[in-house]
Amino acid sequence: MKRENFNRMYEQYYRLVIHVAYDMLRDYDLAQDVCQEVFVKFNEKIEGLDEDKLKGWMLRNAQRKTIDFLRKAYRRREISVGDEKMEHELVVEYLTEVEDESSRRQFRNFVLEELKEKNPMWYDLMVRVVVCDEPAKAVAEDYGVTVMNLRVKISRARRWLYDNYYKYYQEL
């Protein structure tokens, strides 16, 4: 196949690739990202592809790229802050990057007090397991729950902290 056919092939298969990706991702923007990557790969391999088998090639590569998007860090959560986007990891690491120790302490106390008001058990679990680094098994035994249940409770507390932290971050 020749490079001159790229635009024609793009017009012919663009909707198909978007459709396959959207069916799996349920996100139009990510489906467009998948489509872009499929056609970048198509452009790289265009010389060696058989035009009769191109539809199958497009379908297979759209599915594979979509699976890659689902598995890998392509889908890191992004949070809009004004016009900027800040990745989830950057938001979470804010506490460690603040140079002013008193601001960090004030922020940490604010968030922990909010958590304590929301759910005292979550507060205690976070302090004991995450902050004080106590073994999860010992803490779970103290509460009479399984380690798996303890981890679920900590996960919920972390999610709530993240949501609460983000609201506070917007007010800064």
Tab-separated table of N, CA and C in Angstrom:
chain	number	residue	atom	x	y	z
A	1	MET	N	0.842	-1.165	0.000
A	1	MET	CA	0.000	0.000	0.000
A	1	MET	C	0.892	1.234	0.000
A	2	LYS	N	0.431	2.291	-0.582
A	2	LYS	CA	1.234	3.504	-0.715
A	2	LYS	C	0.778	4.572	0.271
A	3	ARG	N	1.706	5.460	0.580
A	3	ARG	CA	1.424	6.548	1.523
A	3	ARG	C	0.325	7.483	1.015
A	4	GLU	N	0.146	7.588	-0.266
A	4	GLU	CA	-0.887	8.473	-0.814
A	4	GLU	C	-2.292	8.006	-0.402
A	5	ASN	N	-2.434	6.746	-0.053
A	5	ASN	CA	-3.730	6.187	0.321
A	5	ASN	C	-4.081	6.446	1.789
A	6	PHE	N	-3.178	7.019	2.561
A	6	PHE	CA	-3.402	7.192	3.991
A	6	PHE	C	-4.692	7.966	4.281
A	7	ASN	N	-4.877	9.119	3.641
A	7	ASN	CA	-6.073	9.941	3.900
A	7	ASN	C	-7.359	9.190	3.564
A	8	ARG	N	-7.330	8.463	2.485
A	8	ARG	CA	-8.514	7.689	2.086
A	8	ARG	C	-8.799	6.596	3.115
A	9	MET	N	-7.760	5.908	3.554
A	9	MET	CA	-7.928	4.853	4.548
A	9	MET	C	-8.372	5.439	5.900
A	10	TYR	N	-7.845	6.597	6.226
A	10	TYR	CA	-8.241	7.256	7.469
A	10	TYR	C	-9.741	7.551	7.440
A	11	GLU	N	-10.209	8.146	6.366
A	11	GLU	CA	-11.638	8.463	6.232
A	11	GLU	C	-12.490	7.198	6.271
A	12	GLN	N	-11.976	6.135	5.714
A	12	GLN	CA	-12.742	4.898	5.630
A	12	GLN	C	-12.830	4.190	6.989
A	13	TYR	N	-11.758	4.209	7.778
A	13	TYR	CA	-11.707	3.399	8.997
A	13	TYR	C	-11.731	4.192	10.311
A	14	TYR	N	-11.737	5.502	10.227
A	14	TYR	CA	-11.720	6.327	11.435
A	14	TYR	C	-12.899	5.995	12.355
A	15	ARG	N	-14.102	5.988	11.823
A	15	ARG	CA	-15.294	5.732	12.641
A	15	ARG	C	-15.280	4.319	13.242
A	16	LEU	N	-14.783	3.364	12.498
A	16	LEU	CA	-14.707	1.993	12.986
A	16	LEU	C	-13.798	1.898	14.217
A	17	VAL	N	-12.626	2.511	14.126
A	17	VAL	CA	-11.666	2.472	15.235
A	17	VAL	C	-12.236	3.199	16.453
A	18	ILE	N	-12.840	4.358	16.243
A	18	ILE	CA	-13.459	5.106	17.343
A	18	ILE	C	-14.550	4.251	17.997
A	19	HIS	N	-15.361	3.611	17.176
A	19	HIS	CA	-16.463	2.795	17.686
A	19	HIS	C	-15.959	1.637	18.551
A	20	VAL	N	-14.939	0.945	18.082
A	20	VAL	CA	-14.368	-0.184	18.840
A	20	VAL	C	-13.815	0.315	20.179
A	21	ALA	N	-13.070	1.402	20.144
A	21	ALA	CA	-12.469	1.929	21.371
A	21	ALA	C	-13.537	2.444	22.329
A	22	TYR	N	-14.534	3.135	21.812
A	22	TYR	CA	-15.579	3.681	22.678
A	22	TYR	C	-16.397	2.577	23.330
A	23	ASP	N	-16.658	1.502	22.593
A	23	ASP	CA	-17.409	0.382	23.168
A	23	ASP	C	-16.707	-0.200	24.393
A	24	MET	N	-15.396	-0.179	24.391
A	24	MET	CA	-14.654	-0.750	25.511
A	24	MET	C	-14.393	0.273	26.617
A	25	LEU	N	-14.145	1.523	26.241
A	25	LEU	CA	-13.748	2.537	27.221
A	25	LEU	C	-14.910	3.357	27.788
A	26	ARG	N	-15.931	3.552	26.987
A	26	ARG	CA	-17.064	4.414	27.349
A	26	ARG	C	-16.617	5.847	27.644
A	27	ASP	N	-15.604	6.286	26.932
A	27	ASP	CA	-15.090	7.649	27.067
A	27	ASP	C	-14.636	8.100	25.683
A	28	TYR	N	-15.325	9.088	25.137
A	28	TYR	CA	-15.056	9.504	23.762
A	28	TYR	C	-13.650	10.089	23.606
A	29	ASP	N	-13.203	10.864	24.590
A	29	ASP	CA	-11.864	11.457	24.492
A	29	ASP	C	-10.776	10.387	24.472
A	30	LEU	N	-10.911	9.387	25.322
A	30	LEU	CA	-9.933	8.301	25.311
A	30	LEU	C	-10.028	7.487	24.026
A	31	ALA	N	-11.234	7.334	23.511
A	31	ALA	CA	-11.404	6.619	22.238
A	31	ALA	C	-10.677	7.363	21.126
A	32	GLN	N	-10.716	8.678	21.155
A	32	GLN	CA	-9.975	9.457	20.162
A	32	GLN	C	-8.468	9.273	20.326
A	33	ASP	N	-8.006	9.180	21.571
A	33	ASP	CA	-6.580	8.924	21.815
A	33	ASP	C	-6.164	7.570	21.248
A	34	VAL	N	-7.002	6.571	21.455
A	34	VAL	CA	-6.732	5.239	20.909
A	34	VAL	C	-6.673	5.314	19.395
A	35	CYS	N	-7.641	5.990	18.811
A	35	CYS	CA	-7.691	6.123	17.353
A	35	CYS	C	-6.412	6.778	16.821
A	36	GLN	N	-5.977	7.812	17.496
A	36	GLN	CA	-4.750	8.487	17.078
A	36	GLN	C	-3.564	7.532	17.108
A	37	GLU	N	-3.454	6.757	18.159
A	37	GLU	CA	-2.331	5.826	18.256
A	37	GLU	C	-2.406	4.725	17.202
A	38	VAL	N	-3.616	4.262	16.916
A	38	VAL	CA	-3.777	3.240	15.876
A	38	VAL	C	-3.324	3.794	14.530
A	39	PHE	N	-3.705	5.019	14.215
A	39	PHE	CA	-3.330	5.581	12.920
A	39	PHE	C	-1.866	6.008	12.864
A	40	VAL	N	-1.268	6.311	13.990
A	40	VAL	CA	0.179	6.551	14.009
A	40	VAL	C	0.904	5.258	13.663
A	41	LYS	N	0.470	4.168	14.274
A	41	LYS	CA	1.067	2.865	13.975
A	41	LYS	C	0.808	2.468	12.519
A	42	PHE	N	-0.404	2.752	12.047
A	42	PHE	CA	-0.747	2.471	10.651
A	42	PHE	C	0.182	3.232	9.709
A	43	ASN	N	0.437	4.492	10.025
A	43	ASN	CA	1.331	5.304	9.188
A	43	ASN	C	2.747	4.732	9.162
A	44	GLU	N	3.192	4.197	10.293
A	44	GLU	CA	4.527	3.598	10.354
A	44	GLU	C	4.614	2.317	9.527
A	45	LYS	N	3.533	1.552	9.486
A	45	LYS	CA	3.536	0.237	8.844
A	45	LYS	C	2.853	0.223	7.482
A	46	ILE	N	2.457	1.362	6.965
A	46	ILE	CA	1.625	1.427	5.773
A	46	ILE	C	2.235	0.726	4.568
A	47	GLU	N	3.529	0.778	4.432
A	47	GLU	CA	4.195	0.190	3.267
A	47	GLU	C	4.063	-1.325	3.219
A	48	GLY	N	4.012	-1.975	4.374
A	48	GLY	CA	4.001	-3.433	4.397
A	48	GLY	C	2.628	-4.055	4.576
A	49	LEU	N	1.574	-3.257	4.589
A	49	LEU	CA	0.230	-3.792	4.830
A	49	LEU	C	-0.499	-4.090	3.529
A	50	ASP	N	-1.305	-5.137	3.577
A	50	ASP	CA	-2.134	-5.529	2.440
A	50	ASP	C	-3.488	-4.828	2.586
A	51	GLU	N	-3.910	-4.129	1.550
A	51	GLU	CA	-5.149	-3.367	1.613
A	51	GLU	C	-6.373	-4.262	1.818
A	52	ASP	N	-6.331	-5.489	1.352
A	52	ASP	CA	-7.451	-6.411	1.515
A	52	ASP	C	-7.643	-6.831	2.977
A	53	LYS	N	-6.577	-6.810	3.753
A	53	LYS	CA	-6.643	-7.238	5.151
A	53	LYS	C	-6.628	-6.049	6.120
A	54	LEU	N	-6.790	-4.864	5.591
A	54	LEU	CA	-6.653	-3.665	6.415
A	54	LEU	C	-7.749	-3.523	7.473
A	55	LYS	N	-8.974	-3.889	7.152
A	55	LYS	CA	-10.061	-3.767	8.112
A	55	LYS	C	-9.788	-4.636	9.346
A	56	GLY	N	-9.354	-5.841	9.146
A	56	GLY	CA	-9.007	-6.726	10.259
A	56	GLY	C	-7.844	-6.178	11.067
A	57	TRP	N	-6.864	-5.601	10.371
A	57	TRP	CA	-5.712	-5.017	11.041
A	57	TRP	C	-6.159	-3.856	11.926
A	58	MET	N	-7.036	-3.020	11.391
A	58	MET	CA	-7.543	-1.871	12.156
A	58	MET	C	-8.318	-2.337	13.393
A	59	LEU	N	-9.196	-3.314	13.214
A	59	LEU	CA	-9.985	-3.830	14.339
A	59	LEU	C	-9.086	-4.410	15.430
A	60	ARG	N	-8.153	-5.243	15.014
A	60	ARG	CA	-7.261	-5.890	15.973
A	60	ARG	C	-6.413	-4.862	16.718
A	61	ASN	N	-5.867	-3.896	16.014
A	61	ASN	CA	-5.018	-2.892	16.658
A	61	ASN	C	-5.828	-1.939	17.533
A	62	ALA	N	-7.049	-1.644	17.122
A	62	ALA	CA	-7.912	-0.805	17.965
A	62	ALA	C	-8.204	-1.527	19.277
A	63	GLN	N	-8.502	-2.812	19.204
A	63	GLN	CA	-8.767	-3.580	20.425
A	63	GLN	C	-7.530	-3.655	21.307
A	64	ARG	N	-6.388	-3.909	20.713
A	64	ARG	CA	-5.154	-4.019	21.505
A	64	ARG	C	-4.779	-2.701	22.163
A	65	LYS	N	-4.888	-1.606	21.417
A	65	LYS	CA	-4.563	-0.293	21.995
A	65	LYS	C	-5.546	0.068	23.101
A	66	THR	N	-6.800	-0.292	22.914
A	66	THR	CA	-7.797	-0.006	23.946
A	66	THR	C	-7.487	-0.790	25.211
A	67	ILE	N	-7.116	-2.033	25.066
A	67	ILE	CA	-6.730	-2.838	26.225
A	67	ILE	C	-5.508	-2.229	26.906
A	68	ASP	N	-4.555	-1.739	26.109
A	68	ASP	CA	-3.397	-1.056	26.687
A	68	ASP	C	-3.837	0.148	27.515
A	69	PHE	N	-4.782	0.919	26.983
A	69	PHE	CA	-5.283	2.076	27.718
A	69	PHE	C	-5.949	1.660	29.023
A	70	LEU	N	-6.620	0.546	29.007
A	70	LEU	CA	-7.292	0.073	30.222
A	70	LEU	C	-6.304	-0.450	31.252
A	71	ARG	N	-5.220	-1.048	30.815
A	71	ARG	CA	-4.267	-1.687	31.723
A	71	ARG	C	-3.206	-0.745	32.271
A	72	LYS	N	-2.714	0.109	31.428
A	72	LYS	CA	-1.524	0.872	31.781
A	72	LYS	C	-1.846	2.228	32.377
A	73	ALA	N	-0.814	2.970	32.617
A	73	ALA	CA	-0.947	4.282	33.249
A	73	ALA	C	-1.421	5.361	32.281
A	74	TYR	N	-1.882	4.970	31.097
A	74	TYR	CA	-2.421	5.963	30.182
A	74	TYR	C	-3.591	6.695	30.828
A	75	ARG	N	-4.319	5.988	31.697
A	75	ARG	CA	-5.553	6.521	32.248
A	75	ARG	C	-5.369	7.100	33.633
A	76	ARG	N	-4.230	7.667	33.920
A	76	ARG	CA	-4.063	8.314	35.213
A	76	ARG	C	-5.128	9.377	35.357
A	77	ARG	N	-5.676	9.451	36.546
A	77	ARG	CA	-6.709	10.439	36.780
A	77	ARG	C	-6.120	11.823	36.708
A	78	GLU	N	-6.834	12.703	36.076
A	78	GLU	CA	-6.430	14.088	36.038
A	78	GLU	C	-7.522	14.928	36.656
A	79	ILE	N	-7.108	15.966	37.344
A	79	ILE	CA	-8.040	16.837	38.019
A	79	ILE	C	-7.854	18.224	37.446
A	80	SER	N	-8.919	18.834	37.006
A	80	SER	CA	-8.822	20.174	36.450
A	80	SER	C	-8.700	21.186	37.571
A	81	VAL	N	-7.714	22.037	37.453
A	81	VAL	CA	-7.520	23.131	38.389
A	81	VAL	C	-7.395	24.365	37.516
A	82	GLY	N	-8.500	25.084	37.358
A	82	GLY	CA	-8.491	26.207	36.426
A	82	GLY	C	-8.275	25.671	35.027
A	83	ASP	N	-7.282	26.216	34.337
A	83	ASP	CA	-6.972	25.759	32.996
A	83	ASP	C	-5.951	24.638	33.003
A	84	GLU	N	-5.296	24.421	34.151
A	84	GLU	CA	-4.260	23.397	34.234
A	84	GLU	C	-4.869	22.062	34.605
A	85	LYS	N	-4.144	20.995	34.314
A	85	LYS	CA	-4.536	19.678	34.784
A	85	LYS	C	-3.431	19.183	35.686
A	86	MET	N	-3.839	18.630	36.810
A	86	MET	CA	-2.873	18.151	37.779
A	86	MET	C	-3.118	16.670	37.997
A	87	GLU	N	-2.111	15.854	37.812
A	87	GLU	CA	-2.293	14.420	37.986
A	87	GLU	C	-2.535	14.088	39.449
A	88	HIS	N	-3.265	13.011	39.662
A	88	HIS	CA	-3.637	12.568	41.002
A	88	HIS	C	-2.421	12.457	41.911
A	89	GLU	N	-1.324	11.914	41.402
A	89	GLU	CA	-0.131	11.737	42.219
A	89	GLU	C	0.408	13.076	42.713
A	90	LEU	N	0.341	14.106	41.872
A	90	LEU	CA	0.835	15.410	42.286
A	90	LEU	C	-0.023	15.993	43.400
A	91	VAL	N	-1.317	15.775	43.311
A	91	VAL	CA	-2.213	16.267	44.355
A	91	VAL	C	-1.905	15.579	45.670
A	92	VAL	N	-1.738	14.276	45.620
A	92	VAL	CA	-1.477	13.515	46.839
A	92	VAL	C	-0.116	13.871	47.437
A	93	GLU	N	0.868	14.156	46.603
A	93	GLU	CA	2.209	14.458	47.103
A	93	GLU	C	2.368	15.911	47.547
A	94	TYR	N	1.318	16.687	47.489
A	94	TYR	CA	1.410	18.094	47.874
A	94	TYR	C	1.992	18.264	49.269
A	95	LEU	N	1.553	17.425	50.198
A	95	LEU	CA	2.019	17.557	51.581
A	95	LEU	C	3.526	17.426	51.705
A	96	THR	N	4.123	16.563	50.923
A	96	THR	CA	5.566	16.362	51.036
A	96	THR	C	6.353	17.455	50.323
A	97	GLU	N	5.703	18.195	49.454
A	97	GLU	CA	6.409	19.218	48.690
A	97	GLU	C	6.326	20.604	49.313
A	98	VAL	N	5.431	20.792	50.272
A	98	VAL	CA	5.288	22.098	50.899
A	98	VAL	C	6.553	22.381	51.698
A	99	GLU	N	7.175	23.518	51.423
A	99	GLU	CA	8.431	23.838	52.090
A	99	GLU	C	8.211	24.336	53.514
A	100	ASP	N	7.121	25.010	53.752
A	100	ASP	CA	6.824	25.571	55.065
A	100	ASP	C	6.224	24.492	55.961
A	101	GLU	N	6.974	24.081	56.972
A	101	GLU	CA	6.523	22.998	57.857
A	101	GLU	C	5.244	23.359	58.595
A	102	SER	N	5.087	24.602	58.987
A	102	SER	CA	3.869	24.985	59.708
A	102	SER	C	2.644	24.883	58.798
A	103	SER	N	2.769	25.213	57.531
A	103	SER	CA	1.654	25.061	56.585
A	103	SER	C	1.302	23.591	56.422
A	104	ARG	N	2.314	22.757	56.337
A	104	ARG	CA	2.087	21.319	56.197
A	104	ARG	C	1.362	20.768	57.420
A	105	ARG	N	1.832	21.155	58.607
A	105	ARG	CA	1.211	20.698	59.838
A	105	ARG	C	-0.230	21.197	59.950
A	106	GLN	N	-0.446	22.455	59.602
A	106	GLN	CA	-1.781	23.032	59.659
A	106	GLN	C	-2.720	22.295	58.705
A	107	PHE	N	-2.239	22.033	57.519
A	107	PHE	CA	-3.053	21.328	56.532
A	107	PHE	C	-3.364	19.904	57.004
A	108	ARG	N	-2.345	19.194	57.475
A	108	ARG	CA	-2.532	17.816	57.941
A	108	ARG	C	-3.534	17.780	59.092
A	109	ASN	N	-3.412	18.702	60.030
A	109	ASN	CA	-4.342	18.745	61.154
A	109	ASN	C	-5.759	19.033	60.692
A	110	PHE	N	-5.893	19.931	59.741
A	110	PHE	CA	-7.218	20.252	59.205
A	110	PHE	C	-7.864	19.011	58.600
A	111	VAL	N	-7.119	18.302	57.749
A	111	VAL	CA	-7.666	17.123	57.070
A	111	VAL	C	-7.974	16.019	58.069
A	112	LEU	N	-7.079	15.781	59.015
A	112	LEU	CA	-7.319	14.719	59.996
A	112	LEU	C	-8.501	15.048	60.906
A	113	GLU	N	-8.669	16.301	61.256
A	113	GLU	CA	-9.826	16.684	62.069
A	113	GLU	C	-11.118	16.491	61.283
A	114	GLU	N	-11.094	16.808	60.017
A	114	GLU	CA	-12.265	16.577	59.170
A	114	GLU	C	-12.590	15.085	59.111
A	115	LEU	N	-11.561	14.269	58.977
A	115	LEU	CA	-11.763	12.822	58.937
A	115	LEU	C	-12.312	12.324	60.269
A	116	LYS	N	-11.791	12.850	61.360
A	116	LYS	CA	-12.244	12.440	62.692
A	116	LYS	C	-13.721	12.757	62.879
A	117	GLU	N	-14.151	13.928	62.387
A	117	GLU	CA	-15.569	14.296	62.473
A	117	GLU	C	-16.425	13.390	61.585
A	118	LYS	N	-15.908	13.065	60.417
A	118	LYS	CA	-16.650	12.235	59.469
A	118	LYS	C	-16.825	10.817	60.002
A	119	ASN	N	-15.701	10.197	60.429
A	119	ASN	CA	-15.752	8.810	60.859
A	119	ASN	C	-14.578	8.548	61.819
A	120	PRO	N	-14.835	8.512	63.100
A	120	PRO	CA	-13.755	8.314	64.075
A	120	PRO	C	-12.971	7.017	63.865
A	121	MET	N	-13.647	5.971	63.391
A	121	MET	CA	-12.948	4.707	63.150
A	121	MET	C	-11.940	4.862	62.013
A	122	TRP	N	-12.354	5.517	60.930
A	122	TRP	CA	-11.423	5.763	59.824
A	122	TRP	C	-10.212	6.548	60.316
A	123	TYR	N	-10.468	7.553	61.137
A	123	TYR	CA	-9.389	8.380	61.684
A	123	TYR	C	-8.402	7.509	62.452
A	124	ASP	N	-8.917	6.685	63.352
A	124	ASP	CA	-8.055	5.833	64.163
A	124	ASP	C	-7.262	4.856	63.287
A	125	LEU	N	-7.940	4.265	62.308
A	125	LEU	CA	-7.253	3.322	61.417
A	125	LEU	C	-6.151	4.009	60.625
A	126	MET	N	-6.428	5.179	60.086
A	126	MET	CA	-5.421	5.904	59.305
A	126	MET	C	-4.225	6.282	60.172
A	127	VAL	N	-4.503	6.754	61.379
A	127	VAL	CA	-3.403	7.151	62.267
A	127	VAL	C	-2.563	5.940	62.643
A	128	ARG	N	-3.220	4.854	63.009
A	128	ARG	CA	-2.479	3.681	63.475
A	128	ARG	C	-1.738	2.964	62.347
A	129	VAL	N	-2.422	2.715	61.230
A	129	VAL	CA	-1.821	1.906	60.166
A	129	VAL	C	-0.948	2.736	59.229
A	130	VAL	N	-1.434	3.902	58.844
A	130	VAL	CA	-0.714	4.694	57.837
A	130	VAL	C	0.326	5.602	58.477
A	131	VAL	N	-0.070	6.357	59.497
A	131	VAL	CA	0.851	7.321	60.097
A	131	VAL	C	1.848	6.635	61.028
A	132	CYS	N	1.332	5.813	61.954
A	132	CYS	CA	2.209	5.160	62.939
A	132	CYS	C	2.794	3.846	62.443
A	133	ASP	N	2.342	3.372	61.314
A	133	ASP	CA	2.879	2.181	60.671
A	133	ASP	C	2.743	0.916	61.526
A	134	GLU	N	1.613	0.793	62.231
A	134	GLU	CA	1.349	-0.432	62.984
A	134	GLU	C	0.983	-1.550	62.008
A	135	PRO	N	1.280	-2.792	62.365
A	135	PRO	CA	0.911	-3.906	61.477
A	135	PRO	C	-0.607	-4.002	61.312
A	136	ALA	N	-1.046	-4.170	60.089
A	136	ALA	CA	-2.474	-4.232	59.787
A	136	ALA	C	-3.141	-5.394	60.515
A	137	LYS	N	-2.437	-6.493	60.648
A	137	LYS	CA	-3.008	-7.665	61.307
A	137	LYS	C	-3.343	-7.366	62.766
A	138	ALA	N	-2.448	-6.684	63.464
A	138	ALA	CA	-2.676	-6.359	64.877
A	138	ALA	C	-3.846	-5.385	65.033
A	139	VAL	N	-3.912	-4.392	64.175
A	139	VAL	CA	-4.998	-3.414	64.238
A	139	VAL	C	-6.328	-4.092	63.919
A	140	ALA	N	-6.330	-4.979	62.922
A	140	ALA	CA	-7.552	-5.703	62.551
A	140	ALA	C	-8.038	-6.550	63.729
A	141	GLU	N	-7.124	-7.197	64.427
A	141	GLU	CA	-7.504	-8.000	65.601
A	141	GLU	C	-8.109	-7.124	66.692
A	142	ASP	N	-7.540	-5.925	66.892
A	142	ASP	CA	-8.079	-5.006	67.901
A	142	ASP	C	-9.522	-4.614	67.593
A	143	TYR	N	-9.834	-4.463	66.319
A	143	TYR	CA	-11.181	-4.068	65.907
A	143	TYR	C	-12.101	-5.263	65.662
A	144	GLY	N	-11.548	-6.454	65.681
A	144	GLY	CA	-12.353	-7.646	65.459
A	144	GLY	C	-12.828	-7.791	64.021
A	145	VAL	N	-11.985	-7.348	63.075
A	145	VAL	CA	-12.308	-7.468	61.657
A	145	VAL	C	-11.174	-8.197	60.954
A	146	THR	N	-11.429	-8.618	59.729
A	146	THR	CA	-10.368	-9.260	58.952
A	146	THR	C	-9.430	-8.197	58.395
A	147	VAL	N	-8.249	-8.620	58.001
A	147	VAL	CA	-7.283	-7.699	57.409
A	147	VAL	C	-7.845	-7.117	56.113
A	148	MET	N	-8.560	-7.943	55.334
A	148	MET	CA	-9.156	-7.461	54.092
A	148	MET	C	-10.180	-6.365	54.379
A	149	ASN	N	-11.001	-6.575	55.404
A	149	ASN	CA	-11.999	-5.571	55.775
A	149	ASN	C	-11.312	-4.290	56.243
A	150	LEU	N	-10.240	-4.435	56.990
A	150	LEU	CA	-9.467	-3.280	57.441
A	150	LEU	C	-8.940	-2.486	56.247
A	151	ARG	N	-8.419	-3.194	55.260
A	151	ARG	CA	-7.884	-2.522	54.063
A	151	ARG	C	-8.982	-1.792	53.292
A	152	VAL	N	-10.168	-2.369	53.254
A	152	VAL	CA	-11.293	-1.707	52.590
A	152	VAL	C	-11.633	-0.410	53.314
A	153	LYS	N	-11.662	-0.468	54.651
A	153	LYS	CA	-11.974	0.728	55.438
A	153	LYS	C	-10.904	1.805	55.228
A	154	ILE	N	-9.646	1.409	55.187
A	154	ILE	CA	-8.559	2.370	54.958
A	154	ILE	C	-8.669	2.950	53.554
A	155	SER	N	-9.003	2.121	52.594
A	155	SER	CA	-9.174	2.596	51.224
A	155	SER	C	-10.289	3.632	51.133
A	156	ARG	N	-11.393	3.372	51.806
A	156	ARG	CA	-12.500	4.334	51.815
A	156	ARG	C	-12.082	5.636	52.500
A	157	ALA	N	-11.334	5.508	53.584
A	157	ALA	CA	-10.863	6.701	54.288
A	157	ALA	C	-9.923	7.508	53.395
A	158	ARG	N	-9.052	6.818	52.696
A	158	ARG	CA	-8.130	7.523	51.787
A	158	ARG	C	-8.891	8.240	50.682
A	159	ARG	N	-9.902	7.580	50.152
A	159	ARG	CA	-10.703	8.198	49.099
A	159	ARG	C	-11.407	9.443	49.636
A	160	TRP	N	-11.959	9.334	50.834
A	160	TRP	CA	-12.623	10.486	51.429
A	160	TRP	C	-11.624	11.599	51.696
A	161	LEU	N	-10.441	11.247	52.193
A	161	LEU	CA	-9.398	12.250	52.422
A	161	LEU	C	-9.012	12.947	51.126
A	162	TYR	N	-8.881	12.178	50.081
A	162	TYR	CA	-8.529	12.765	48.794
A	162	TYR	C	-9.613	13.748	48.347
A	163	ASP	N	-10.870	13.318	48.436
A	163	ASP	CA	-11.966	14.199	48.031
A	163	ASP	C	-11.997	15.449	48.900
A	164	ASN	N	-11.823	15.274	50.198
A	164	ASN	CA	-11.835	16.401	51.121
A	164	ASN	C	-10.629	17.306	50.894
A	165	TYR	N	-9.482	16.711	50.663
A	165	TYR	CA	-8.266	17.479	50.419
A	165	TYR	C	-8.406	18.321	49.178
A	166	TYR	N	-8.976	17.756	48.159
A	166	TYR	CA	-9.099	18.496	46.907
A	166	TYR	C	-9.985	19.724	47.094
A	167	LYS	N	-11.067	19.588	47.860
A	167	LYS	CA	-11.927	20.737	48.130
A	167	LYS	C	-11.125	21.816	48.858
A	168	TYR	N	-10.321	21.405	49.826
A	168	TYR	CA	-9.516	22.369	50.561
A	168	TYR	C	-8.482	23.010	49.663
A	169	TYR	N	-7.885	22.213	48.784
A	169	TYR	CA	-6.855	22.705	47.868
A	169	TYR	C	-7.415	23.810	46.980
A	170	GLN	N	-8.655	23.657	46.534
A	170	GLN	CA	-9.260	24.668	45.674
A	170	GLN	C	-9.420	26.003	46.416
A	171	GLU	N	-9.590	25.947	47.733
A	171	GLU	CA	-9.794	27.157	48.499
A	171	GLU	C	-8.492	27.901	48.779
A	172	LEU	N	-7.346	27.263	48.566
A	172	LEU	CA	-6.056	27.921	48.856
A	172	LEU	C	-5.790	29.095	47.947
